[in-house]
mmCIF file of C-alpha atoms and ligand atoms in Angstrom:
data_model
loop_
_atom_site.group_PDB
_atom_site.id
_atom_site.type_symbol
_atom_site.label_atom_id
_atom_site.label_comp_id
_atom_site.label_asym_id
_atom_site.label_seq_id
_atom_site.Cartn_x
_atom_site.Cartn_y
_atom_site.Cartn_z
ATOM 1 C CA UNK A 79 116.594 91.193 99.428
ATOM 2 C CA UNK A 80 112.952 91.467 100.481
ATOM 3 C CA UNK A 81 111.959 88.818 103.009
ATOM 4 C CA UNK A 82 108.265 88.064 103.415
ATOM 5 C CA UNK A 83 107.761 87.734 107.163
ATOM 6 C CA UNK A 84 104.447 87.402 108.946
ATOM 7 C CA UNK A 85 104.660 89.784 111.897
ATOM 8 C CA UNK A 86 102.179 87.843 113.976
ATOM 9 C CA UNK A 87 104.595 84.919 114.170
ATOM 10 C CA UNK A 88 107.040 87.087 116.147
ATOM 11 C CA UNK A 89 105.987 86.491 119.742
ATOM 12 C CA UNK A 90 108.625 88.220 121.855
ATOM 13 C CA UNK A 91 110.182 91.675 121.962
ATOM 14 C CA UNK A 92 113.536 90.098 121.153
ATOM 15 C CA UNK A 93 112.147 88.492 117.988
ATOM 16 C CA UNK A 94 110.564 91.783 116.936
ATOM 17 C CA UNK A 95 113.814 93.686 117.642
ATOM 18 C CA UNK A 96 115.797 91.114 115.636
ATOM 19 C CA UNK A 97 113.379 91.550 112.750
ATOM 20 C CA UNK A 98 113.659 95.344 112.957
ATOM 21 C CA UNK A 99 117.437 94.930 112.773
ATOM 22 C CA UNK A 100 117.018 93.273 109.357
ATOM 23 C CA UNK A 101 115.575 96.510 107.971
ATOM 24 C CA UNK A 102 117.140 99.898 107.358
ATOM 25 C CA UNK A 103 114.699 102.290 109.009
ATOM 26 C CA UNK A 104 115.835 101.720 112.598
ATOM 27 C CA UNK A 105 119.468 102.420 111.690
ATOM 28 C CA UNK A 106 118.583 105.553 109.720
ATOM 29 C CA UNK A 107 116.556 106.974 112.614
ATOM 30 C CA UNK A 108 119.111 105.957 115.261
ATOM 31 C CA UNK A 109 121.834 107.652 113.192
ATOM 32 C CA UNK A 110 119.709 110.794 112.872
ATOM 33 C CA UNK A 111 119.145 110.770 116.638
ATOM 34 C CA UNK A 112 122.877 110.355 117.230
ATOM 35 C CA UNK A 113 123.457 113.278 114.862
ATOM 36 C CA UNK A 114 121.208 115.482 117.016
ATOM 37 C CA UNK A 115 123.015 114.411 120.182
ATOM 38 C CA UNK A 116 126.426 115.004 118.572
ATOM 39 C CA UNK A 117 125.340 118.476 117.495
ATOM 40 C CA UNK A 118 124.148 119.227 121.037
ATOM 41 C CA UNK A 119 127.280 117.690 122.569
ATOM 42 C CA UNK A 120 129.371 120.526 121.179
ATOM 43 C CA UNK A 121 127.491 123.221 123.117
ATOM 44 C CA UNK A 122 127.425 124.176 126.808
ATOM 45 C CA UNK A 123 125.885 121.885 129.444
ATOM 46 C CA UNK A 124 122.199 121.157 128.732
ATOM 47 C CA UNK A 125 119.841 123.399 130.677
ATOM 48 C CA UNK A 126 116.259 124.624 130.853
ATOM 49 C CA UNK A 127 116.223 125.585 127.184
ATOM 50 C CA UNK A 128 116.951 121.988 126.219
ATOM 51 C CA UNK A 129 114.297 120.664 128.589
ATOM 52 C CA UNK A 130 111.711 123.064 127.172
ATOM 53 C CA UNK A 131 112.641 122.190 123.574
ATOM 54 C CA UNK A 132 112.474 118.440 124.223
ATOM 55 C CA UNK A 133 109.139 118.799 126.038
ATOM 56 C CA UNK A 134 107.682 120.806 123.148
ATOM 57 C CA UNK A 135 108.769 118.215 120.590
ATOM 58 C CA UNK A 136 107.505 115.304 122.717
ATOM 59 C CA UNK A 137 104.175 117.058 123.298
ATOM 60 C CA UNK A 138 103.687 117.711 119.581
ATOM 61 C CA UNK A 139 104.372 114.145 118.473
ATOM 62 C CA UNK A 140 100.902 112.694 119.217
ATOM 63 C CA UNK A 141 99.265 115.633 117.436
ATOM 64 C CA UNK A 142 101.396 115.221 114.297
ATOM 65 C CA UNK A 143 101.052 111.441 114.359
ATOM 66 C CA UNK A 144 97.262 111.696 114.580
ATOM 67 C CA UNK A 145 97.035 114.423 111.935
ATOM 68 C CA UNK A 146 99.220 112.675 109.344
ATOM 69 C CA UNK A 147 97.494 109.334 109.854
ATOM 70 C CA UNK A 148 94.008 110.835 109.854
ATOM 71 C CA UNK A 149 94.367 113.213 106.900
ATOM 72 C CA UNK A 150 97.333 112.186 104.734
ATOM 73 C CA UNK A 151 97.535 108.398 105.085
ATOM 74 C CA UNK A 152 93.793 107.921 104.629
ATOM 75 C CA UNK A 153 93.389 110.450 101.842
ATOM 76 C CA UNK A 154 91.678 109.087 98.702
ATOM 77 C CA UNK A 155 93.645 109.338 95.441
ATOM 78 C CA UNK A 156 92.792 112.475 93.463
ATOM 79 C CA UNK A 157 93.566 114.159 90.169
ATOM 80 C CA UNK A 158 95.484 117.427 90.466
ATOM 81 C CA UNK A 159 96.278 119.322 87.249
ATOM 82 C CA UNK A 160 95.844 116.151 85.186
ATOM 83 C CA UNK A 161 98.099 114.063 87.422
ATOM 84 C CA UNK A 162 96.998 111.366 89.828
ATOM 85 C CA UNK A 163 98.127 112.119 93.360
ATOM 86 C CA UNK A 164 97.970 109.240 95.809
ATOM 87 C CA UNK A 165 100.084 109.901 98.911
ATOM 88 C CA UNK A 166 98.175 107.195 100.806
ATOM 89 C CA UNK A 167 99.053 104.313 98.456
ATOM 90 C CA UNK A 168 101.674 102.747 100.739
ATOM 91 C CA UNK A 169 99.467 102.981 103.811
ATOM 92 C CA UNK A 170 96.574 101.475 101.869
ATOM 93 C CA UNK A 171 98.899 98.568 101.077
ATOM 94 C CA UNK A 172 99.653 98.215 104.802
ATOM 95 C CA UNK A 173 95.913 98.066 105.507
ATOM 96 C CA UNK A 174 95.479 95.381 102.833
ATOM 97 C CA UNK A 175 98.330 93.216 104.189
ATOM 98 C CA UNK A 176 98.792 94.272 107.834
ATOM 99 C CA UNK A 177 100.857 91.175 108.698
ATOM 100 C CA UNK A 178 103.673 91.976 106.255
ATOM 101 C CA UNK A 179 106.684 93.385 108.097
ATOM 102 C CA UNK A 180 107.956 95.362 105.099
ATOM 103 C CA UNK A 181 104.619 97.152 104.736
ATOM 104 C CA UNK A 182 104.370 97.896 108.459
ATOM 105 C CA UNK A 183 107.756 99.643 108.550
ATOM 106 C CA UNK A 184 108.589 103.018 107.047
ATOM 107 C CA UNK A 185 111.330 101.508 104.854
ATOM 108 C CA UNK A 186 114.866 102.874 104.555
ATOM 109 C CA UNK A 187 114.384 105.707 102.077
ATOM 110 C CA UNK A 188 111.015 106.808 103.497
ATOM 111 C CA UNK A 189 112.539 106.760 107.005
ATOM 112 C CA UNK A 190 115.357 108.959 105.682
ATOM 113 C CA UNK A 191 112.997 111.490 104.106
ATOM 114 C CA UNK A 192 110.708 111.462 107.152
ATOM 115 C CA UNK A 193 113.726 111.781 109.412
ATOM 116 C CA UNK A 194 114.882 114.803 107.408
ATOM 117 C CA UNK A 195 111.472 116.490 107.701
ATOM 118 C CA UNK A 196 111.392 115.736 111.436
ATOM 119 C CA UNK A 197 114.922 117.153 111.821
ATOM 120 C CA UNK A 198 113.957 120.439 110.148
ATOM 121 C CA UNK A 199 110.678 120.740 112.077
ATOM 122 C CA UNK A 200 112.268 119.816 115.420
ATOM 123 C CA UNK A 201 115.172 122.210 114.808
ATOM 124 C CA UNK A 202 112.677 125.025 114.222
ATOM 125 C CA UNK A 203 110.707 124.164 117.355
ATOM 126 C CA UNK A 204 113.911 123.764 119.373
ATOM 127 C CA UNK A 205 115.264 127.141 118.283
ATOM 128 C CA UNK A 206 111.927 128.863 118.954
ATOM 129 C CA UNK A 207 111.383 127.320 122.393
ATOM 130 C CA UNK A 208 114.892 126.804 123.762
ATOM 131 C CA UNK A 209 117.105 129.029 121.613
ATOM 132 C CA UNK A 210 119.751 128.009 119.041
ATOM 133 C CA UNK A 211 121.696 125.987 121.620
ATOM 134 C CA UNK A 212 118.738 123.581 122.055
ATOM 135 C CA UNK A 213 118.441 122.651 118.372
ATOM 136 C CA UNK A 214 120.441 119.416 118.719
ATOM 137 C CA UNK A 215 118.382 118.263 121.725
ATOM 138 C CA UNK A 216 115.142 118.951 119.873
ATOM 139 C CA UNK A 217 116.320 117.067 116.781
ATOM 140 C CA UNK A 218 117.397 114.085 118.912
ATOM 141 C CA UNK A 219 113.980 114.075 120.630
ATOM 142 C CA UNK A 220 112.145 114.230 117.302
ATOM 143 C CA UNK A 221 114.141 111.358 115.810
ATOM 144 C CA UNK A 222 113.711 109.321 119.009
ATOM 145 C CA UNK A 223 109.968 109.898 118.661
ATOM 146 C CA UNK A 224 109.959 108.639 115.078
ATOM 147 C CA UNK A 225 111.997 105.609 116.130
ATOM 148 C CA UNK A 226 109.513 104.972 118.964
ATOM 149 C CA UNK A 227 106.707 105.175 116.421
ATOM 150 C CA UNK A 228 108.446 102.604 114.199
ATOM 151 C CA UNK A 229 109.017 100.253 117.139
ATOM 152 C CA UNK A 230 105.572 100.555 118.750
ATOM 153 C CA UNK A 231 103.840 100.123 115.385
ATOM 154 C CA UNK A 232 105.810 96.971 114.550
ATOM 155 C CA UNK A 233 105.325 95.610 118.075
ATOM 156 C CA UNK A 234 101.576 96.305 117.882
ATOM 157 C CA UNK A 235 101.289 94.128 114.783
ATOM 158 C CA UNK A 236 103.407 91.319 116.220
ATOM 159 C CA UNK A 237 102.273 88.373 118.304
ATOM 160 C CA UNK A 238 103.735 90.036 121.437
ATOM 161 C CA UNK A 239 100.791 90.853 123.640
ATOM 162 C CA UNK A 240 102.555 93.048 126.150
ATOM 163 C CA UNK A 241 102.868 93.047 129.916
ATOM 164 C CA UNK A 242 101.549 96.494 130.670
ATOM 165 C CA UNK A 243 97.955 97.675 130.367
ATOM 166 C CA UNK A 244 99.318 100.740 128.558
ATOM 167 C CA UNK A 245 100.835 98.720 125.713
ATOM 168 C CA UNK A 246 97.947 96.254 125.533
ATOM 169 C CA UNK A 247 95.578 99.172 125.063
ATOM 170 C CA UNK A 248 97.764 100.785 122.399
ATOM 171 C CA UNK A 249 98.026 97.481 120.548
ATOM 172 C CA UNK A 250 94.306 96.699 120.751
ATOM 173 C CA UNK A 251 93.528 100.213 119.616
ATOM 174 C CA UNK A 252 95.735 99.964 116.525
ATOM 175 C CA UNK A 253 94.498 96.487 115.604
ATOM 176 C CA UNK A 254 90.944 97.793 115.892
ATOM 177 C CA UNK A 255 91.899 100.591 113.467
ATOM 178 C CA UNK A 256 93.018 97.880 111.033
ATOM 179 C CA UNK A 257 90.400 95.217 111.444
ATOM 180 C CA UNK A 258 87.228 96.960 112.555
ATOM 181 C CA UNK A 259 87.058 100.669 111.881
ATOM 182 C CA UNK A 260 89.754 102.621 110.001
ATOM 183 C CA UNK A 261 87.991 105.887 110.896
ATOM 184 C CA UNK A 262 89.030 105.529 114.554
ATOM 185 C CA UNK A 263 92.233 105.188 116.600
ATOM 186 C CA UNK A 264 94.789 107.100 114.526
ATOM 187 C CA UNK A 265 97.371 107.402 117.335
ATOM 188 C CA UNK A 266 100.207 104.863 117.347
ATOM 189 C CA UNK A 267 102.362 105.788 120.351
ATOM 190 C CA UNK A 268 99.579 107.565 122.238
ATOM 191 C CA UNK A 269 95.774 107.507 122.403
ATOM 192 C CA UNK A 270 95.595 111.033 123.806
ATOM 193 C CA UNK A 271 94.531 112.887 120.659
ATOM 194 C CA UNK A 272 91.971 110.235 119.705
ATOM 195 C CA UNK A 273 90.474 110.692 123.163
ATOM 196 C CA UNK A 274 90.531 114.487 122.944
ATOM 197 C CA UNK A 275 89.069 114.660 119.440
ATOM 198 C CA UNK A 276 86.511 111.880 119.770
ATOM 199 C CA UNK A 277 88.076 109.335 117.385
ATOM 200 C CA UNK A 278 88.939 106.833 120.145
ATOM 201 C CA UNK A 279 87.076 103.532 119.988
HETATM 202 ZN ZN1 ZN B 1445 99.419 99.329 111.304
HETATM 203 ZN ZN1 ZN B 1446 95.595 103.588 108.909
#
């Protein structure tokens, strides 16, 4: 059953984690990550190929995060061959009601489809960079990245202000994206690409 929860009333990491545990996305992504690790666990001891594959996936995450948020999630609705295409509808809803937990999370089925896309992409990157043996490591890294995205995004909207300058900056940056200028600060787990491409504010 859908529970309407105001994220800003969750003031500690524990409260935010408990709330996340009431939703499906975290479990789906953790299971996908475990799947990657299980796949890798059947091969030889992890080596340089795994390290290279994981590094490649981790390095690509901020780029993909920025690109999807900048171009797909803020894309206006359009007519294509007589049909209305609006891939940004859900994200627009999140911008309209940023304090709603359900709207801030990916949701179970969307987490599953995103997790599947990440698994395929990470497997491809892993195989290309580290060879077939590194596929499981790359998939686990990709799913861990998506889970980190889910967690950092929820935490950024909560009342938890953070103890580190790093998190405070991430949080302030995302809240600015919501409340002041949606054409800036597209990164969620990193501000690197916004800084490199001039969309940091
Ligand atoms: Zn948000
Ligand atoms: Zn946005």
